[in-house]
PDB file of C-alpha atoms and ligand atoms in Angstrom:
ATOM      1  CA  UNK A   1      96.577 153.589 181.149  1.00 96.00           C
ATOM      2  CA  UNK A   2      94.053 154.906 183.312  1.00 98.00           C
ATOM      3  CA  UNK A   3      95.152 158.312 184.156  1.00 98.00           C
ATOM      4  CA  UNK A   4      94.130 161.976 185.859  1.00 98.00           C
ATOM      5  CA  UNK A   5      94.144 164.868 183.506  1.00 98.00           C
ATOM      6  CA  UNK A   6      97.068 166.671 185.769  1.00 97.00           C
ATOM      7  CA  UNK A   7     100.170 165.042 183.791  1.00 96.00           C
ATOM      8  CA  UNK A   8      98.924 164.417 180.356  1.00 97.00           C
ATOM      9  CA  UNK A   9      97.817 168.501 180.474  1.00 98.00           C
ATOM     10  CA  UNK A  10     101.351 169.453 181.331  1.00 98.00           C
ATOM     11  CA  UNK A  11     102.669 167.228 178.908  1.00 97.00           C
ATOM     12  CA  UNK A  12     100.463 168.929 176.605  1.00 98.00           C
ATOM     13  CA  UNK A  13     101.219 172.322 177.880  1.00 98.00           C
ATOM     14  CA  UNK A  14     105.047 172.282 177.441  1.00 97.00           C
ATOM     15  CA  UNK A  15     104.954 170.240 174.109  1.00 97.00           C
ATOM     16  CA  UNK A  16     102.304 172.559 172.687  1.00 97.00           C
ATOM     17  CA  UNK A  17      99.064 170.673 171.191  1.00 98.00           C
ATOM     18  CA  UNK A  18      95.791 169.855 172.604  1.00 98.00           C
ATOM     19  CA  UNK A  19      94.013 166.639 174.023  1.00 98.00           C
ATOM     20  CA  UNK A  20      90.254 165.921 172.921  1.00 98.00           C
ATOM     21  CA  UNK A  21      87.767 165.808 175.609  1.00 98.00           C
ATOM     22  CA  UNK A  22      84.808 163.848 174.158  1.00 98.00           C
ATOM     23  CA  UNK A  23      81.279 163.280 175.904  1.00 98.00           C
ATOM     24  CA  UNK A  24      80.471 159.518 175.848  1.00 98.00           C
ATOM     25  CA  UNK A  25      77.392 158.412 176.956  1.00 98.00           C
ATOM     26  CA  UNK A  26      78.014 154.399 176.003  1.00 97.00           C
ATOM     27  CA  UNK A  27      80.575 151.408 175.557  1.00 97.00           C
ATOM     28  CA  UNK A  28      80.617 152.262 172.098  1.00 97.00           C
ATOM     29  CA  UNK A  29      81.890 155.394 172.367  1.00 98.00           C
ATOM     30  CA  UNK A  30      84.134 154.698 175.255  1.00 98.00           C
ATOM     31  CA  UNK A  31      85.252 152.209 172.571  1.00 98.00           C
ATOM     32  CA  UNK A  32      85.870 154.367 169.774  1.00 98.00           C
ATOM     33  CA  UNK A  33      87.695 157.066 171.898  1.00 98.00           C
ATOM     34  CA  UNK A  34      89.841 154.645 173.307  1.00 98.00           C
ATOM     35  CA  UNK A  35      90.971 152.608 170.264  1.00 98.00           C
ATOM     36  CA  UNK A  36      91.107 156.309 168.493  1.00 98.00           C
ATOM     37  CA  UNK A  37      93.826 156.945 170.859  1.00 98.00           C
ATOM     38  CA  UNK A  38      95.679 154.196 170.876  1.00 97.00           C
ATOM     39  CA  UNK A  39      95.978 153.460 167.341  1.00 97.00           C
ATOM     40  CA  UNK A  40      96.672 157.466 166.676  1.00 98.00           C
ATOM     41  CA  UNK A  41      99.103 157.589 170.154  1.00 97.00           C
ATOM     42  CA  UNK A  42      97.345 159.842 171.437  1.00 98.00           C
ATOM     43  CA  UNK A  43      96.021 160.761 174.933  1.00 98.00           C
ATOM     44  CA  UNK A  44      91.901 160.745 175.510  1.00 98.00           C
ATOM     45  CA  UNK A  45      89.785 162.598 177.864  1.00 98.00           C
ATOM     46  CA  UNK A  46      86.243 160.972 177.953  1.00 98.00           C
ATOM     47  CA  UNK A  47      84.024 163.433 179.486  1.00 98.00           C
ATOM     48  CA  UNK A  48      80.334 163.069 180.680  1.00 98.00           C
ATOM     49  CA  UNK A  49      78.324 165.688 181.845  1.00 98.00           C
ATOM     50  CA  UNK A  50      76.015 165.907 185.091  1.00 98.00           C
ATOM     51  CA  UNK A  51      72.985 165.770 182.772  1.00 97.00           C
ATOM     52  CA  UNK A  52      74.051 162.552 180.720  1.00 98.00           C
ATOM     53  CA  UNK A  53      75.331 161.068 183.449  1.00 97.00           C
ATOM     54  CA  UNK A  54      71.468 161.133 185.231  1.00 97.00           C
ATOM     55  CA  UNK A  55      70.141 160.226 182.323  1.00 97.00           C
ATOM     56  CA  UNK A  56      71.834 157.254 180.817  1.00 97.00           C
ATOM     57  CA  UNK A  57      75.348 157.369 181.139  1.00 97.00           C
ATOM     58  CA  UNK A  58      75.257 156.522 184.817  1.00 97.00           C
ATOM     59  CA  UNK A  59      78.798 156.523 187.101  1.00 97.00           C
ATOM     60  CA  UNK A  60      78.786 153.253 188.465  1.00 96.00           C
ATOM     61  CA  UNK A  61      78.463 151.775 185.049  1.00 97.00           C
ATOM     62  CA  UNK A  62      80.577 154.297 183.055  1.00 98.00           C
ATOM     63  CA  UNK A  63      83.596 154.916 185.479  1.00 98.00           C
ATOM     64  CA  UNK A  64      84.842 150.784 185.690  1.00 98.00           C
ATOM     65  CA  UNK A  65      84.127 150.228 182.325  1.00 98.00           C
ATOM     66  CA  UNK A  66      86.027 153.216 180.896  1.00 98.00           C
ATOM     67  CA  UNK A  67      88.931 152.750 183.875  1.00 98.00           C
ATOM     68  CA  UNK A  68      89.403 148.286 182.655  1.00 97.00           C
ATOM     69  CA  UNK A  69      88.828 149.391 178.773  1.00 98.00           C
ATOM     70  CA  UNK A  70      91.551 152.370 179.514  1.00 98.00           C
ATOM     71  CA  UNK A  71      93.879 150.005 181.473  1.00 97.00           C
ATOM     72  CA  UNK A  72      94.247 147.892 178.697  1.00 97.00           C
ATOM     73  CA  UNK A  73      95.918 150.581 176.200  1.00 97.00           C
ATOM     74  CA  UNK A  74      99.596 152.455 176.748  1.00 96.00           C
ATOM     75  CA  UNK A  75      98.196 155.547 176.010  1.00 97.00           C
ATOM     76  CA  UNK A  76      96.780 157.967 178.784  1.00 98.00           C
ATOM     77  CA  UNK A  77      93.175 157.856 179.024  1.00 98.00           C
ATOM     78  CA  UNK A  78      91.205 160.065 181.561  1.00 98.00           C
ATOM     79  CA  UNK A  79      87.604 160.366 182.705  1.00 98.00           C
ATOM     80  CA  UNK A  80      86.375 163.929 183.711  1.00 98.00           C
ATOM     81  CA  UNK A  81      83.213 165.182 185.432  1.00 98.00           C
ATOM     82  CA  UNK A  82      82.142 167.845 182.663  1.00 98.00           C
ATOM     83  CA  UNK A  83      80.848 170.874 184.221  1.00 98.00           C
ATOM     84  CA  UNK A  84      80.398 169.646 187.931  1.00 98.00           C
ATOM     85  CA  UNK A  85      78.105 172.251 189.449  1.00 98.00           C
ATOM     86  CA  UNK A  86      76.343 170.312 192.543  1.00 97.00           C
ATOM     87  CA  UNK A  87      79.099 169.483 194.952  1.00 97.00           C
ATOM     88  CA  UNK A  88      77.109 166.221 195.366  1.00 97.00           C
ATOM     89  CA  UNK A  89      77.366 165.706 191.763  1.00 97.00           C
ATOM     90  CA  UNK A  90      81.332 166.315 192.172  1.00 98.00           C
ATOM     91  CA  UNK A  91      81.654 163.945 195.149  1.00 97.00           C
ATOM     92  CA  UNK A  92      79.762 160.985 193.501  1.00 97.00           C
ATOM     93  CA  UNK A  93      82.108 161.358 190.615  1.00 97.00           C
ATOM     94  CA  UNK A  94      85.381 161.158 192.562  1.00 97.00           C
ATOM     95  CA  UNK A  95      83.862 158.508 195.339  1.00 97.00           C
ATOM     96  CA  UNK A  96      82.113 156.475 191.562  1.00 97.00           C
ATOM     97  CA  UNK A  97      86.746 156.170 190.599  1.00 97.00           C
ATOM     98  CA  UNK A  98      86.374 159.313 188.194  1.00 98.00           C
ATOM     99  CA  UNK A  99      90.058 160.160 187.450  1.00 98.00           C
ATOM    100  CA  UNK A 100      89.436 163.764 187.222  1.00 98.00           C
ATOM    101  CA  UNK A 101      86.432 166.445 187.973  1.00 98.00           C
ATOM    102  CA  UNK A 102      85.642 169.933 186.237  1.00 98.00           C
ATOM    103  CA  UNK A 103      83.856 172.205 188.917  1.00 98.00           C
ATOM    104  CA  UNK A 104      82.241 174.806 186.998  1.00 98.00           C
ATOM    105  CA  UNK A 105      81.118 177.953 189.311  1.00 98.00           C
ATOM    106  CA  UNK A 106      81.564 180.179 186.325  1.00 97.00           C
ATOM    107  CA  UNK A 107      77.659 181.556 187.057  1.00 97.00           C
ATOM    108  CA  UNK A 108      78.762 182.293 190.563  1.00 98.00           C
ATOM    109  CA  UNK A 109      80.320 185.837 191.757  1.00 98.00           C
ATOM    110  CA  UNK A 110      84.325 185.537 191.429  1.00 98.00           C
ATOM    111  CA  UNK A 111      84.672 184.840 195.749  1.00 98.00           C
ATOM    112  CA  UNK A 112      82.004 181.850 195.688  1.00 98.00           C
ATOM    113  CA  UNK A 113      83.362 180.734 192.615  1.00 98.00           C
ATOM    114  CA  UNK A 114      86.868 180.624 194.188  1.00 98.00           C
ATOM    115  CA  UNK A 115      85.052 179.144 197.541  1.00 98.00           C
ATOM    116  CA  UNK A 116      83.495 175.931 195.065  1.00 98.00           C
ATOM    117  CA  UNK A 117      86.736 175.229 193.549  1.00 98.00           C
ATOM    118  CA  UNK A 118      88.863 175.459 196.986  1.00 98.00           C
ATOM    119  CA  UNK A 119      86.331 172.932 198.616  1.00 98.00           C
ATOM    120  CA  UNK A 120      86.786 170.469 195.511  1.00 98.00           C
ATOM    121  CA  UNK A 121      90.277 170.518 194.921  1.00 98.00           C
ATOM    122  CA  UNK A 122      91.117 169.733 198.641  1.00 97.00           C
ATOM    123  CA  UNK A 123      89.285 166.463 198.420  1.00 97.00           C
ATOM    124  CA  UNK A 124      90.357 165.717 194.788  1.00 98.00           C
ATOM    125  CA  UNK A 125      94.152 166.199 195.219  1.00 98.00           C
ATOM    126  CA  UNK A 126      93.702 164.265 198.571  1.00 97.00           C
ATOM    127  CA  UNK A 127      93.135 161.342 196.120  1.00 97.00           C
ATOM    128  CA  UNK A 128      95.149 161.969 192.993  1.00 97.00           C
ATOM    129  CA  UNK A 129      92.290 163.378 190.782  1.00 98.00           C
ATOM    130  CA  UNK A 130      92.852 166.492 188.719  1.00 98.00           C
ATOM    131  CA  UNK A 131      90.646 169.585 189.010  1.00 98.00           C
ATOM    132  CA  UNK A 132      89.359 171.998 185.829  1.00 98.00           C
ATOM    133  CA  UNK A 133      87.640 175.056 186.577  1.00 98.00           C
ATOM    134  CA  UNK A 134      85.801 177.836 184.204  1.00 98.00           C
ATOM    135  CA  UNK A 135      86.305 181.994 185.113  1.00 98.00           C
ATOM    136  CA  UNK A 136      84.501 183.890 182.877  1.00 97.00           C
ATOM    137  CA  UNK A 137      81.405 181.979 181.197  1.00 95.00           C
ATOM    138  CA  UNK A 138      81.447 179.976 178.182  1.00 96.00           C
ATOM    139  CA  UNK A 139      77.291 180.179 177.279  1.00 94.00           C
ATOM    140  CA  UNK A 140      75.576 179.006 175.056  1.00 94.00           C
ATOM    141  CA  UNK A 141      75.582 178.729 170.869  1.00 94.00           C
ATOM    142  CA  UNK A 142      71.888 179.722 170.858  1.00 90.00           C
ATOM    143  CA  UNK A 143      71.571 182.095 172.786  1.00 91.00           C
ATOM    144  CA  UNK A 144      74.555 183.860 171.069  1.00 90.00           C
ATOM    145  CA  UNK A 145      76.646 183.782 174.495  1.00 90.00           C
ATOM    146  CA  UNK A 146      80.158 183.067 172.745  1.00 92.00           C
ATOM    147  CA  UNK A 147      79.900 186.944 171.219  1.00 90.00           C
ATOM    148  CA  UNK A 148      78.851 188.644 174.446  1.00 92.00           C
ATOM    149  CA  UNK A 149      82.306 189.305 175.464  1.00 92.00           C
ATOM    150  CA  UNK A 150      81.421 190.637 179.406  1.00 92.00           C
ATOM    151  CA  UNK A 151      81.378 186.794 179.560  1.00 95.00           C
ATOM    152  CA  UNK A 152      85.425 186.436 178.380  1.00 97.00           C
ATOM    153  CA  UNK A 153      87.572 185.534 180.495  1.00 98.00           C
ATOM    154  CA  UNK A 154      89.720 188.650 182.476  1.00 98.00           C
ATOM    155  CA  UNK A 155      93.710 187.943 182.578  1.00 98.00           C
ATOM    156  CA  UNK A 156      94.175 189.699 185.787  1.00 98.00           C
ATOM    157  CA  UNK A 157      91.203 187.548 187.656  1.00 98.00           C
ATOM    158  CA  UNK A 158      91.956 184.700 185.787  1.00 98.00           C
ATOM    159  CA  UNK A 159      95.912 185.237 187.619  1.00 98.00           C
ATOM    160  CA  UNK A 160      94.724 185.502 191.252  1.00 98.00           C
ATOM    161  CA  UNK A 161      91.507 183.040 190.969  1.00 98.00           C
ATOM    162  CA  UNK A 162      94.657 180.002 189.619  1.00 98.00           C
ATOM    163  CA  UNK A 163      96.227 181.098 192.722  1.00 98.00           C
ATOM    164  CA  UNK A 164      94.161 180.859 195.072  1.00 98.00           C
ATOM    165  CA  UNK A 165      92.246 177.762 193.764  1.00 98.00           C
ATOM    166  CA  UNK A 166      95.425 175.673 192.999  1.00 98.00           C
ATOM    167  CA  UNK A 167      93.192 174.156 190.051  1.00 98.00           C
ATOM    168  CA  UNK A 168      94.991 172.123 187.577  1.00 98.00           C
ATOM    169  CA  UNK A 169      93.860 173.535 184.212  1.00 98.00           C
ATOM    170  CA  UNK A 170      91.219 176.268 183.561  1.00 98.00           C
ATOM    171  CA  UNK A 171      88.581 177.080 180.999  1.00 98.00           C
ATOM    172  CA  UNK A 172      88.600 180.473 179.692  1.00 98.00           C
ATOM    173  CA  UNK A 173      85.465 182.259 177.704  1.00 98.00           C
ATOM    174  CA  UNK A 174      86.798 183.804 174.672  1.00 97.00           C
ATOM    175  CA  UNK A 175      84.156 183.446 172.068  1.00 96.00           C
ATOM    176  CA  UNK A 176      82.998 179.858 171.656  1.00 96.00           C
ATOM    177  CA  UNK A 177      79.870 178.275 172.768  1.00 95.00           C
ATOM    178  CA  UNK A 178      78.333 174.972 173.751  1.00 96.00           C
ATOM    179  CA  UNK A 179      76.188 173.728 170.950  1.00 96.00           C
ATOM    180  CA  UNK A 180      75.230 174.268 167.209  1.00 94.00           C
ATOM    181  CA  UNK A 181      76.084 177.944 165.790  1.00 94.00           C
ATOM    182  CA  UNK A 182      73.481 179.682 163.478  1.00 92.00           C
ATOM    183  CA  UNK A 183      74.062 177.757 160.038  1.00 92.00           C
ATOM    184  CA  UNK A 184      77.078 178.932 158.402  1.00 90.00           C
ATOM    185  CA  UNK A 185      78.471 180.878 161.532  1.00 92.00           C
ATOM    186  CA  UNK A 186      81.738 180.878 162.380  1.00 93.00           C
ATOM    187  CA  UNK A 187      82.845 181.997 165.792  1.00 94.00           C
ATOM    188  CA  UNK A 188      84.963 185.477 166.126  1.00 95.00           C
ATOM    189  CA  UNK A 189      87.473 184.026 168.970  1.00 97.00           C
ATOM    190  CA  UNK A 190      89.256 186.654 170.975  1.00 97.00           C
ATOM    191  CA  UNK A 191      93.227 185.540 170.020  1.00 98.00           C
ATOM    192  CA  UNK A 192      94.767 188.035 171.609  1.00 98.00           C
ATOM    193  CA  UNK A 193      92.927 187.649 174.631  1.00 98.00           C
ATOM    194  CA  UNK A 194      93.938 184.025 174.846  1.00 98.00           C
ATOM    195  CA  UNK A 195      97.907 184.960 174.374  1.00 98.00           C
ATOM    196  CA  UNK A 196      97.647 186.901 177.418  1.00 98.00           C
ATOM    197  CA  UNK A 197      96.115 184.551 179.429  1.00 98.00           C
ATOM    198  CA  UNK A 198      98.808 182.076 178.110  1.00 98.00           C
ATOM    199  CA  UNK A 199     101.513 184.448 178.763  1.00 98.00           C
ATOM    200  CA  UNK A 200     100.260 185.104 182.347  1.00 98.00           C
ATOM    201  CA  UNK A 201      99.026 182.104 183.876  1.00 98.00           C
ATOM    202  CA  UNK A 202     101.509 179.369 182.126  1.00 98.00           C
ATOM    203  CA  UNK A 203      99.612 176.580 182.522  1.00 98.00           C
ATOM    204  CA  UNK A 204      97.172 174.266 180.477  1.00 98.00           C
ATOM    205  CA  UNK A 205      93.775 176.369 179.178  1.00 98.00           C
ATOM    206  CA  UNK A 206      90.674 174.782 178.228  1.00 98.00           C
ATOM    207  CA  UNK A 207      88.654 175.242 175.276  1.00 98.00           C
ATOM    208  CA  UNK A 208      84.801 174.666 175.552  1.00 98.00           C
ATOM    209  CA  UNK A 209      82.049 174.827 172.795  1.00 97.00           C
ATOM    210  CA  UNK A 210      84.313 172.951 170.297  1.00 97.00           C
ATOM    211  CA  UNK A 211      81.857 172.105 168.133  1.00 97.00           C
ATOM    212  CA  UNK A 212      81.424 174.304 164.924  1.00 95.00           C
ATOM    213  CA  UNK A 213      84.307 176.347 165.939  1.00 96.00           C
ATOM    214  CA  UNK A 214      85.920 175.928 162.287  1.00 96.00           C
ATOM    215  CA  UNK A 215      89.091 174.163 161.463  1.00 97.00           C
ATOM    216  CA  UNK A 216      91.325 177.570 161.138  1.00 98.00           C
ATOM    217  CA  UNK A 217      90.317 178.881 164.729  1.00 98.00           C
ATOM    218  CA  UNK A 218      90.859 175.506 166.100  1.00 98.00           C
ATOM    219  CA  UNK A 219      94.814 175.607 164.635  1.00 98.00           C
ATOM    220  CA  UNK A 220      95.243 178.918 166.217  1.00 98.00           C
ATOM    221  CA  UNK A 221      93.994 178.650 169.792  1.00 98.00           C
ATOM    222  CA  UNK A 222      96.116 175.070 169.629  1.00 98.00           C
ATOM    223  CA  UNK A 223      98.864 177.493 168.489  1.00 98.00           C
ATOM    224  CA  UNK A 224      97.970 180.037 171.556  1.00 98.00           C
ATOM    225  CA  UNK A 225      98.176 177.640 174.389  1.00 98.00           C
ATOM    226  CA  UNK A 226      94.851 175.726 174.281  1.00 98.00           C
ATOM    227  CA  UNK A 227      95.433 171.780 175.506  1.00 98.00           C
ATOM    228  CA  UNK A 228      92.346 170.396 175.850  1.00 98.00           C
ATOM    229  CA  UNK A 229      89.209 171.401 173.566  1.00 98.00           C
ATOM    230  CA  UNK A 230      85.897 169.696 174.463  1.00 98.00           C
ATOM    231  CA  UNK A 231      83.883 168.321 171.620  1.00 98.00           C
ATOM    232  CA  UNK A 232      79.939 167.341 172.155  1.00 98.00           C
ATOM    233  CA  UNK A 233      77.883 168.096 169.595  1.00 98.00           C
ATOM    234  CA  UNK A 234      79.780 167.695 166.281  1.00 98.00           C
ATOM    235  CA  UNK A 235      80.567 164.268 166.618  1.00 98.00           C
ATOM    236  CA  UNK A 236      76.765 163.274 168.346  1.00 97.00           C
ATOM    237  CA  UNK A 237      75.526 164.718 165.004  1.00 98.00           C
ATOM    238  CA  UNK A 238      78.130 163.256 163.024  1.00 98.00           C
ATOM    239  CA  UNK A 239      77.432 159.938 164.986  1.00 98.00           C
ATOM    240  CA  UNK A 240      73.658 159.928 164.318  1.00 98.00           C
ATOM    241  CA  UNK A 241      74.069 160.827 160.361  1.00 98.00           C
ATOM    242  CA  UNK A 242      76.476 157.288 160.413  1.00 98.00           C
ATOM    243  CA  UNK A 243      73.655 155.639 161.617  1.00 98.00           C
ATOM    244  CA  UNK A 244      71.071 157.236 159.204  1.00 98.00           C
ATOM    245  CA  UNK A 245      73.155 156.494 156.736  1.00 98.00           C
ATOM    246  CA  UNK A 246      74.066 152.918 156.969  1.00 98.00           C
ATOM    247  CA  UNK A 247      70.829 152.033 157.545  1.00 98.00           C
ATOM    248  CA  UNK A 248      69.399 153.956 154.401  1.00 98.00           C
ATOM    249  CA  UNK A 249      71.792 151.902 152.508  1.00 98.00           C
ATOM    250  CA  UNK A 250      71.526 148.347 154.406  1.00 98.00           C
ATOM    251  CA  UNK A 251      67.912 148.298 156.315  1.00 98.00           C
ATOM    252  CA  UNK A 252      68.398 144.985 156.831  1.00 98.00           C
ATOM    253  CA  UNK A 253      71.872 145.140 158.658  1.00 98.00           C
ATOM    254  CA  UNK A 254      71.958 142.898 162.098  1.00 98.00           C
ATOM    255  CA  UNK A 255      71.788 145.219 165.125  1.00 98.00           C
ATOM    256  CA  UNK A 256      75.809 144.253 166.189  1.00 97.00           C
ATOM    257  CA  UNK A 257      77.236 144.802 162.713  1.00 98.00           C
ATOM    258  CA  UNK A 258      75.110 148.821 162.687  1.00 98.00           C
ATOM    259  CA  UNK A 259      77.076 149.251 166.232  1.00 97.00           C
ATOM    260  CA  UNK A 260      80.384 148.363 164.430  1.00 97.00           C
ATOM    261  CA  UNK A 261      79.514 150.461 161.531  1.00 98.00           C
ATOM    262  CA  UNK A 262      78.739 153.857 163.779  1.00 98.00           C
ATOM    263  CA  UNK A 263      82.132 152.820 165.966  1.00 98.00           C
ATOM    264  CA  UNK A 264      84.104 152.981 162.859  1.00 98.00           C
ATOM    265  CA  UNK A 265      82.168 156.102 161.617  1.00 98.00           C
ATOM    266  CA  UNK A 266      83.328 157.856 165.444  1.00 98.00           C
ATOM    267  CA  UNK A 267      87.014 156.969 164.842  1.00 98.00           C
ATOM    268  CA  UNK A 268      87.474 158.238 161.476  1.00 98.00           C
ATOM    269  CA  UNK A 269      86.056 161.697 163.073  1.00 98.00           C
ATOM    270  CA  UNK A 270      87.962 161.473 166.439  1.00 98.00           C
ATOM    271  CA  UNK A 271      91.406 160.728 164.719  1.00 98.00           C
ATOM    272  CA  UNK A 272      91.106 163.431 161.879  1.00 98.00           C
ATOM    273  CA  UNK A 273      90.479 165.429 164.887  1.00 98.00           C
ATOM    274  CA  UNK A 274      92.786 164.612 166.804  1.00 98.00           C
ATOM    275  CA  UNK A 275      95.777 165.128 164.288  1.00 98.00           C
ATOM    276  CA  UNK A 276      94.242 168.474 163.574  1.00 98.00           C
ATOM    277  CA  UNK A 277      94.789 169.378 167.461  1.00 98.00           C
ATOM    278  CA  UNK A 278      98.397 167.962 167.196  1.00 98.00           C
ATOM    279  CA  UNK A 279      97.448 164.553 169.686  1.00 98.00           C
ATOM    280  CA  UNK A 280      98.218 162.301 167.665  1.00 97.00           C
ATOM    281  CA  UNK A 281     101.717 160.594 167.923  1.00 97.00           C
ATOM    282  CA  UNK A 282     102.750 161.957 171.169  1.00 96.00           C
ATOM    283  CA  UNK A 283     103.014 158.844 173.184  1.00 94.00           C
ATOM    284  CA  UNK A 284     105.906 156.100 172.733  1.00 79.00           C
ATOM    285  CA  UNK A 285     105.687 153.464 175.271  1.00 63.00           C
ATOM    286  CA  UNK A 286     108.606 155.046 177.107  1.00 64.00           C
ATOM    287  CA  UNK A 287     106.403 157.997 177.374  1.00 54.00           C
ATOM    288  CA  UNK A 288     103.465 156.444 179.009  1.00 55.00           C
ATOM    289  CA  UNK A 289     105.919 154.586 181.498  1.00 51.00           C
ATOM    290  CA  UNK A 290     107.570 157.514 182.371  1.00 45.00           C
ATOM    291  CA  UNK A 291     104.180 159.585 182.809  1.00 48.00           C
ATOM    292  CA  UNK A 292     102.923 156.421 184.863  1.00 49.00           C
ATOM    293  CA  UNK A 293     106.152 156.800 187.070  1.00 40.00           C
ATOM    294  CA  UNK A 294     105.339 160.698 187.763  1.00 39.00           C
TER     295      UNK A 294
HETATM  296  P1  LIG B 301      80.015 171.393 172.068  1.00 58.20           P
HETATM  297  O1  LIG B 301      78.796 170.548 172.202  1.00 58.20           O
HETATM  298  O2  LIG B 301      79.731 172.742 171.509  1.00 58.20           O
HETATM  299  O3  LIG B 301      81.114 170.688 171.334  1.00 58.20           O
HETATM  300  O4  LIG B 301      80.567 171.675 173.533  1.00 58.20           O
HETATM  301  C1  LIG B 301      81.074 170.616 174.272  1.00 58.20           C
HETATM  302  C2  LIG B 301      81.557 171.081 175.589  1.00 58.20           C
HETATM  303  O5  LIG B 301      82.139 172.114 175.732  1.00 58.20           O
HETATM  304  C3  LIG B 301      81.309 170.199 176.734  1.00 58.20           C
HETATM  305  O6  LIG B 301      81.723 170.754 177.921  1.00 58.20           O
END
């Protein structure tokens, strides 16, 4: 079921677990996300990014694709503009039959940030798509952003930038980073940090950078109120070793049976994954009808 990210959030909010957001760039991808999460009933975000999206993963292909493949499962399946920062970007995603849209003004001053998110979500709720938005500024791995903690995320701002935005789930900086750590670094998250903003804002948080974040941390910020982690980079790496792999061991495989081979190599990852963030067998069929129904 083709969904926005608004009700399978909540429902990850008040039953306290996360969703995987996944960047997809291709059908085989879409594929492996989306028989992941049906065969683990689970709910799916597929994400794809402003970047990928010019480059290869283009809307008009990507968005029907990803809404017939998801229409064809029980479980909730949405597709999310991952950090949104052009408004024209933003608007050919929800006008391309995107189900949801992250605006990300988190390099903007706190008013114009506000201003960005305000514009979007009037036109998104308009027609039924969800809105994410970032306060504070989740940087980058390499540059050693995720430590630099004038970039967290601050509880009272966080409180009065939810209110006046109205967005429907929000990122929050509090030590991870997009990309590949230093080899052998594990993030230092901020825990207590992310209680607070749980305890004050009561709503579903966002978790960027998941990638090389380490299997403890991920537990606890699931345990602190974190409902949807994005993942990019771990499983493109994993992804690419797959293919490395299989054809080290069978050069002479046939082009269609090495797709097959990566697709299954993406689902073991994604569903290990996804029972790690507590996904997985959260969706009966009388679950997805009633979430349809909301
Ligand atoms: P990683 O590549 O670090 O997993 O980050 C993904 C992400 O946050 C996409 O928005």
């Amino acid at each position: 079921m083709y969904v926005s990210m608004k009700e399978m959030l909540l429902h990850a909010h008040n039953n306290k677990y996360a969703v995987m957001a996944i960047n997809v760039v291709n059908m085989e991808q879409v594929k492996a996300c989306i028989e992941s999460a049906e065969e683990e009933k689970s709910a799916v975000i597929l994400n794809i990014s402003p970047r990928q999206m010019k480059a290869h993963a283009y809307p008009y292909i990507m968005a029907p694709m990803i809404k017939n493949l998801a229409e064809r499962v029980s479980v909730p399946v949405a597709l999310n503009l991952d950090h949104g920062v052009n408004y024209e970007d933003v608007v050919n995603c929800i006008n391309s039959g995107y189900s949801s849209v992250m605006v990300d003004a988190s390099s903007f001053a706190f008013e114009e940030n506000i201003r960005r998110v305000q514009a979007i979500v009037t036109i998104a709720h308009a027609k039924g798509l969800s809105v994410e938005a970032e306060l504070g500024h989740v940087g980058l791995a390499a540059n050693a952003d995720g430590q630099n903690a004038d970039l967290y995320t601050d509880v009272k701002m966080a409180k009065e930038f939810v209110e006046r935005t109205n967005c429907d789930c929000l990122a929050v900086a509090i030590g991870t980073a997009h990309g590949s750590y230093p080899k052998g670094m594990i993030p230092r998250l901020d825990f207590q940090r992310l209680k607070e903003l749980k305890d004050t804002l009561n709503m579903p948080l966002v978790l960027h950078g998941g990638s090389g974040a380490g299997e403890e941390n991920i537990r606890k910020v699931v345990e602190l109120g974190i409902n949807k982690i994005n993942v990019c980079t771990d499983l493109m790496d994993y992804t690419k070793q797959v293919m490395l792999d299989t054809l080290q061991k069978q050069p002479d495989i046939q082009y269609m049976e090495l797709n097959e081979a990566i697709e299954n190599g993406m689902k073991d990852f994604i569903k290990k994954y996804m029972r790690l963030i507590g996904s997985s067998n959260r969706y009966t069929f009388e679950d997805c009808k009633v979430a349809e129904l909301d």
